[in-house]
Amino acid sequence: MRYGKFRIVTQITVFFLMFVIPLLNIYELYFITGTYYALNVGALGVADPVVILQAMFASGQLTLPLLSAAVFPILVAFIMGRVWCGWLCPYMFIADRAESLRRFIRRKVFKLDNTFINRNAQNSFKANFVRFSFLITGTAFGGILGIPILNYISAPGILSTEAMIFVKERSFSIEILFLLGILGLQLTLLPRFWCRMFCPTGTVLSLIRSPYTLGVESTNKNSASPCCRENSCSDVCPMGLQPYRESRDMLCVNCGQCIDACKHNRLRFHGMGSA
Ligand code: SF4
Ligand code: SF4
């Protein structure tokens, strides 16, 4: 089964939902309200786990509304892994397009090969170390200062808030500059750096897992080298992993691109929620 077309349809749907929600609210339809920081769908409250974490540290207590808003995302991540990142996050959708553009420019303008982060910066340990340190530092400072610092740099939260402002006021806030900045860096010097090394939401989601959580399984018996010369799974991985040997790494977002890219059917989804 190829996942690419299902993924893109899902990503586009969630992307446009950011605009549809405020539009519905303008017409006084309130079945669904909020942004991707925190949404209310009917009676169901769903919040970014980082928002909950920070509220918890800042107030020093875990209230029932906070706890109930965490249940759904935790459950989904526990069963399906980081599907929010790989299939739903609007920033990942834009980052995918930016990466395609970066590759196109490298190929057509600079006549360079398709070198990706795997070839020049592969180090999942380093990426995990940086992002967990960043999360811990941000949460600690937020708790001490009583300010949800990490909310101000949440790419999906900012994007959906900007979409809401655009729909309601036909303008953007200053925070759009932050998004443009990280996208610009991704396009030029640091491909995919935000999701790999900094995003607090992705970092928290990668902690919610068990050995049975959905993930990619490789049938490659020799983990020291790729199963084939093309190593196409590593070329497409947005997280800079080498899926033939690192597919269970906490960086994996279950996007399925490595499975689609492998011509030898050595990779597949495995665990809860797999077909
Ligand atoms: S790591 Fe963050 S920005 Fe990237 S896809 Fe996940 S939630 Fe979105
Ligand atoms: S290992 Fe495969 S499923 Fe995981 S992020 Fe990389 S390409 Fe996506």
Short mmCIF file of C-alpha atoms and ligand atoms in Angstrom, two decimals:
data_model
loop_
_atom_site.label_atom_id
_atom_site.label_comp_id
_atom_site.label_asym_id
_atom_site.label_seq_id
_atom_site.Cartn_x
_atom_site.Cartn_y
_atom_site.Cartn_z
CA MET A 1 0.00 0.00 0.00
CA ARG A 2 1.24 3.49 -0.85
CA TYR A 3 0.55 6.15 1.73
CA GLY A 4 1.59 9.32 -0.08
CA LYS A 5 -1.77 10.29 -1.59
CA PHE A 6 -3.71 9.62 1.62
CA ARG A 7 -1.20 11.69 3.54
CA ILE A 8 -1.39 14.68 1.25
CA VAL A 9 -5.20 14.65 1.27
CA THR A 10 -5.16 14.54 5.07
CA GLN A 11 -2.60 17.34 5.30
CA ILE A 12 -4.54 19.58 2.91
CA THR A 13 -7.79 18.94 4.80
CA VAL A 14 -6.25 19.88 8.16
CA PHE A 15 -4.53 22.89 6.61
CA PHE A 16 -7.78 24.30 5.24
CA LEU A 17 -9.61 23.49 8.46
CA MET A 18 -7.52 26.25 10.08
CA PHE A 19 -9.39 28.73 7.87
CA VAL A 20 -12.75 26.97 7.96
CA ILE A 21 -13.06 27.02 11.77
CA PRO A 22 -12.94 30.84 12.15
CA LEU A 23 -15.15 31.18 9.09
CA LEU A 24 -17.79 28.95 10.68
CA ASN A 25 -17.51 30.98 13.88
CA ILE A 26 -18.07 34.22 11.94
CA TYR A 27 -21.36 32.70 10.76
CA GLU A 28 -22.14 31.84 14.38
CA LEU A 29 -21.60 28.14 13.98
CA TYR A 30 -19.76 27.08 17.10
CA PHE A 31 -19.69 23.29 16.86
CA ILE A 32 -15.94 23.62 16.48
CA THR A 33 -13.92 26.47 17.96
CA GLY A 34 -10.33 27.33 18.80
CA THR A 35 -6.95 26.96 17.15
CA TYR A 36 -4.40 24.15 17.00
CA TYR A 37 -3.21 25.22 20.44
CA ALA A 38 -6.55 24.04 21.81
CA LEU A 39 -9.72 22.99 20.03
CA ASN A 40 -13.26 22.35 21.20
CA VAL A 41 -15.18 19.91 19.05
CA GLY A 42 -18.68 19.67 20.48
CA ALA A 43 -18.16 18.60 24.07
CA LEU A 44 -14.64 17.31 23.38
CA GLY A 45 -11.74 19.54 24.39
CA VAL A 46 -8.38 18.77 22.78
CA ALA A 47 -5.17 20.67 23.52
CA ASP A 48 -1.56 20.55 22.44
CA PRO A 49 0.21 18.55 25.19
CA VAL A 50 2.84 21.32 25.43
CA VAL A 51 0.13 23.86 26.28
CA ILE A 52 -1.08 21.54 29.03
CA LEU A 53 2.43 20.86 30.30
CA GLN A 54 3.19 24.56 30.57
CA ALA A 55 -0.12 25.39 32.23
CA MET A 56 0.62 22.64 34.72
CA PHE A 57 4.09 23.96 35.54
CA ALA A 58 3.01 27.60 35.64
CA SER A 59 0.03 26.96 37.96
CA GLY A 60 1.57 24.08 39.88
CA GLN A 61 -1.62 22.06 39.55
CA LEU A 62 -3.32 19.66 37.18
CA THR A 63 -7.01 20.51 36.93
CA LEU A 64 -9.73 18.27 35.52
CA PRO A 65 -10.28 20.38 32.34
CA LEU A 66 -6.52 20.28 31.65
CA LEU A 67 -6.39 16.57 32.22
CA SER A 68 -9.40 15.85 29.98
CA ALA A 69 -7.96 18.01 27.16
CA ALA A 70 -4.84 15.84 27.27
CA VAL A 71 -6.64 12.51 27.04
CA PHE A 72 -7.37 12.48 23.29
CA PRO A 73 -3.92 13.54 22.00
CA ILE A 74 -2.20 11.20 24.44
CA LEU A 75 -4.39 8.30 23.39
CA VAL A 76 -3.83 8.95 19.68
CA ALA A 77 -0.06 9.27 20.15
CA PHE A 78 0.04 6.14 22.30
CA ILE A 79 -1.69 4.09 19.63
CA MET A 80 -0.54 5.73 16.39
CA GLY A 81 2.75 7.39 17.31
CA ARG A 82 3.49 10.88 16.00
CA VAL A 83 0.73 10.91 13.38
CA TRP A 84 -0.02 14.50 14.35
CA CYS A 85 3.40 15.48 12.98
CA GLY A 86 3.51 13.15 10.02
CA TRP A 87 -0.06 13.47 8.78
CA LEU A 88 -1.82 16.45 10.33
CA CYS A 89 0.46 19.30 11.41
CA PRO A 90 0.02 22.33 9.10
CA TYR A 91 3.65 23.32 9.59
CA MET A 92 4.83 19.94 8.36
CA PHE A 93 2.62 20.42 5.30
CA ILE A 94 4.35 23.72 4.49
CA ALA A 95 7.76 22.33 5.44
CA ASP A 96 7.26 19.47 2.98
CA ARG A 97 6.56 21.96 0.19
CA ALA A 98 9.59 24.04 1.20
CA GLU A 99 11.78 20.94 1.12
CA SER A 100 10.56 20.05 -2.38
CA LEU A 101 11.40 23.59 -3.48
CA ARG A 102 14.85 23.39 -1.88
CA ARG A 103 15.59 20.16 -3.70
CA PHE A 104 14.29 21.55 -6.98
CA ILE A 105 16.56 24.60 -6.71
CA ARG A 106 19.56 22.44 -5.84
CA ARG A 107 18.92 20.20 -8.83
CA LYS A 108 17.88 22.71 -11.49
CA VAL A 109 19.72 25.87 -10.53
CA PHE A 110 22.88 24.62 -8.85
CA LYS A 111 23.09 21.28 -10.68
CA LEU A 112 23.72 19.49 -7.38
CA ASP A 113 22.52 16.04 -6.40
CA ASN A 114 19.67 15.51 -4.02
CA THR A 115 21.81 15.65 -0.92
CA PHE A 116 19.56 15.70 2.08
CA ILE A 117 20.15 15.98 5.80
CA ASN A 118 20.89 12.25 5.94
CA ARG A 119 24.05 12.69 3.96
CA ASN A 120 25.55 15.58 5.85
CA ALA A 121 24.05 15.75 9.31
CA GLN A 122 22.82 12.33 10.24
CA ASN A 123 22.84 12.04 13.97
CA SER A 124 19.56 11.18 15.60
CA PHE A 125 21.17 11.11 19.05
CA LYS A 126 22.28 14.72 18.66
CA ALA A 127 18.86 15.80 17.36
CA ASN A 128 17.08 14.06 20.24
CA PHE A 129 19.49 15.50 22.78
CA VAL A 130 19.01 19.05 21.48
CA ARG A 131 15.23 18.89 21.34
CA PHE A 132 14.78 17.34 24.78
CA SER A 133 17.18 19.86 26.30
CA PHE A 134 15.24 22.63 24.59
CA LEU A 135 11.90 21.32 25.88
CA ILE A 136 13.15 20.90 29.45
CA THR A 137 14.76 24.35 29.50
CA GLY A 138 11.70 26.05 27.99
CA THR A 139 9.30 24.31 30.37
CA ALA A 140 11.47 25.09 33.41
CA PHE A 141 11.81 28.77 32.51
CA GLY A 142 8.11 28.99 31.71
CA GLY A 143 7.32 27.49 35.12
CA ILE A 144 9.68 29.86 36.95
CA LEU A 145 8.46 32.96 35.11
CA GLY A 146 4.81 31.85 34.98
CA ILE A 147 4.77 32.48 31.21
CA PRO A 148 4.01 29.78 28.63
CA ILE A 149 7.17 30.58 26.65
CA LEU A 150 6.92 27.54 24.38
CA ASN A 151 3.49 28.61 23.11
CA TYR A 152 5.15 31.57 21.42
CA ILE A 153 7.24 29.27 19.28
CA SER A 154 4.72 26.53 18.51
CA ALA A 155 4.66 26.39 14.71
CA PRO A 156 1.24 24.69 14.34
CA GLY A 157 -0.28 26.90 17.05
CA ILE A 158 1.07 30.09 15.50
CA LEU A 159 -0.01 29.04 12.01
CA SER A 160 -3.58 28.34 13.02
CA THR A 161 -3.75 31.55 15.04
CA GLU A 162 -2.49 33.49 12.02
CA ALA A 163 -5.13 31.76 9.87
CA MET A 164 -7.79 32.86 12.35
CA ILE A 165 -6.53 36.45 12.40
CA PHE A 166 -6.41 36.47 8.61
CA VAL A 167 -9.98 35.22 8.26
CA LYS A 168 -11.34 37.61 10.89
CA GLU A 169 -9.23 40.72 10.28
CA ARG A 170 -7.52 40.23 6.90
CA SER A 171 -4.13 40.74 8.51
CA PHE A 172 -1.35 38.87 10.27
CA SER A 173 0.35 39.37 13.62
CA ILE A 174 4.08 39.89 14.20
CA GLU A 175 4.42 36.16 14.98
CA ILE A 176 4.22 35.36 11.28
CA LEU A 177 7.82 36.62 11.09
CA PHE A 178 8.92 33.76 13.34
CA LEU A 179 7.39 31.23 10.95
CA LEU A 180 8.91 32.92 7.92
CA GLY A 181 12.26 32.92 9.71
CA ILE A 182 12.31 29.19 10.42
CA LEU A 183 11.04 28.42 6.92
CA GLY A 184 13.76 30.62 5.44
CA LEU A 185 16.42 28.81 7.48
CA GLN A 186 15.01 25.46 6.44
CA LEU A 187 15.13 26.47 2.77
CA THR A 188 18.70 27.66 2.93
CA LEU A 189 21.04 26.48 5.67
CA LEU A 190 19.23 24.02 7.92
CA PRO A 191 16.88 21.65 6.10
CA ARG A 192 14.06 20.37 8.34
CA PHE A 193 15.84 21.67 11.43
CA TRP A 194 12.72 22.86 13.28
CA CYS A 195 10.83 19.57 13.45
CA ARG A 196 14.02 17.56 13.98
CA MET A 197 15.64 19.64 16.67
CA PHE A 198 13.32 22.14 18.32
CA CYS A 199 9.55 21.78 18.05
CA PRO A 200 8.29 21.22 21.63
CA THR A 201 5.04 19.62 20.47
CA GLY A 202 6.85 16.97 18.43
CA THR A 203 9.23 16.32 21.32
CA VAL A 204 6.45 15.74 23.84
CA LEU A 205 4.54 13.53 21.41
CA SER A 206 7.58 11.35 20.85
CA LEU A 207 7.60 10.50 24.56
CA ILE A 208 4.13 8.98 24.44
CA ARG A 209 4.84 5.50 23.21
CA SER A 210 5.11 1.84 24.06
CA PRO A 211 6.71 -1.11 22.21
CA TYR A 212 3.27 -1.65 20.62
CA THR A 213 2.79 1.88 19.34
CA LEU A 214 2.45 2.09 15.56
CA GLY A 215 5.83 2.47 13.90
CA VAL A 216 7.86 1.43 10.90
CA GLU A 217 9.46 -2.00 10.94
CA SER A 218 12.43 -2.93 8.78
CA THR A 219 13.15 -6.46 7.64
CA ASN A 220 16.77 -5.58 6.93
CA LYS A 221 18.83 -8.06 8.91
CA ASN A 222 22.12 -6.24 8.46
CA SER A 223 21.63 -2.93 10.18
CA ALA A 224 25.17 -1.78 9.41
CA SER A 225 24.40 -1.00 5.78
CA PRO A 226 21.33 -0.25 3.65
CA CYS A 227 19.60 -3.18 1.96
CA CYS A 228 20.03 -1.65 -1.48
CA ARG A 229 22.46 0.69 -3.20
CA GLU A 230 19.86 3.43 -3.78
CA ASN A 231 19.13 3.82 -0.05
CA SER A 232 16.00 5.66 -1.15
CA CYS A 233 14.30 5.34 2.26
CA SER A 234 17.01 7.53 3.81
CA ASP A 235 16.76 10.06 0.99
CA VAL A 236 13.09 10.75 1.65
CA CYS A 237 12.94 10.64 5.45
CA PRO A 238 11.95 14.13 6.65
CA MET A 239 13.53 13.45 10.02
CA GLY A 240 16.95 12.59 8.65
CA LEU A 241 16.72 8.98 9.79
CA GLN A 242 18.04 5.94 8.03
CA PRO A 243 14.80 3.99 8.14
CA TYR A 244 16.36 0.61 7.26
CA ARG A 245 17.96 0.69 10.74
CA GLU A 246 16.48 3.59 12.72
CA SER A 247 12.78 3.44 11.98
CA ARG A 248 11.88 2.98 15.67
CA ASP A 249 13.76 6.14 16.65
CA MET A 250 11.76 8.71 18.63
CA LEU A 251 12.24 11.13 15.75
CA CYS A 252 10.05 9.06 13.42
CA VAL A 253 6.74 10.75 12.60
CA ASN A 254 5.12 7.75 10.89
CA CYS A 255 4.78 9.65 7.63
CA GLY A 256 5.21 6.46 5.61
CA GLN A 257 7.42 8.10 2.98
CA CYS A 258 10.19 5.55 3.51
CA ILE A 259 7.70 2.71 2.97
CA ASP A 260 6.55 4.29 -0.30
CA ALA A 261 10.14 4.87 -1.41
CA CYS A 262 11.41 1.33 -0.76
CA LYS A 263 11.17 -0.61 -4.02
CA HIS A 264 12.04 -3.88 -2.27
CA ASN A 265 9.21 -3.88 0.28
CA ARG A 266 11.58 -4.07 3.22
CA LEU A 267 9.63 -1.57 5.33
CA ARG A 268 6.10 -1.66 6.69
CA PHE A 269 3.94 -0.23 9.43
CA HIS A 270 3.76 -2.42 12.47
CA GLY A 271 2.04 -2.18 15.85
CA MET A 272 -1.32 -0.93 17.13
CA GLY A 273 -3.40 0.69 14.41
CA SER A 274 -1.58 -1.05 11.52
CA ALA A 275 -3.61 -2.88 8.87
S1 SF4 B 1 7.58 18.56 15.04
FE1 SF4 B 1 6.21 20.33 15.52
S2 SF4 B 1 6.10 21.59 13.70
FE2 SF4 B 1 7.00 19.60 13.16
S3 SF4 B 1 5.31 18.39 12.50
FE3 SF4 B 1 5.51 17.95 14.67
S4 SF4 B 1 4.17 19.45 15.69
FE4 SF4 B 1 4.46 20.13 13.60
S1 SF4 B 2 11.48 6.62 9.26
FE1 SF4 B 2 9.96 6.56 7.57
S2 SF4 B 2 7.98 6.90 8.58
FE2 SF4 B 2 9.60 7.57 10.01
S3 SF4 B 2 9.84 9.74 9.62
FE3 SF4 B 2 11.35 8.68 8.36
S4 SF4 B 2 10.31 8.41 6.38
FE4 SF4 B 2 8.72 8.91 7.87
#
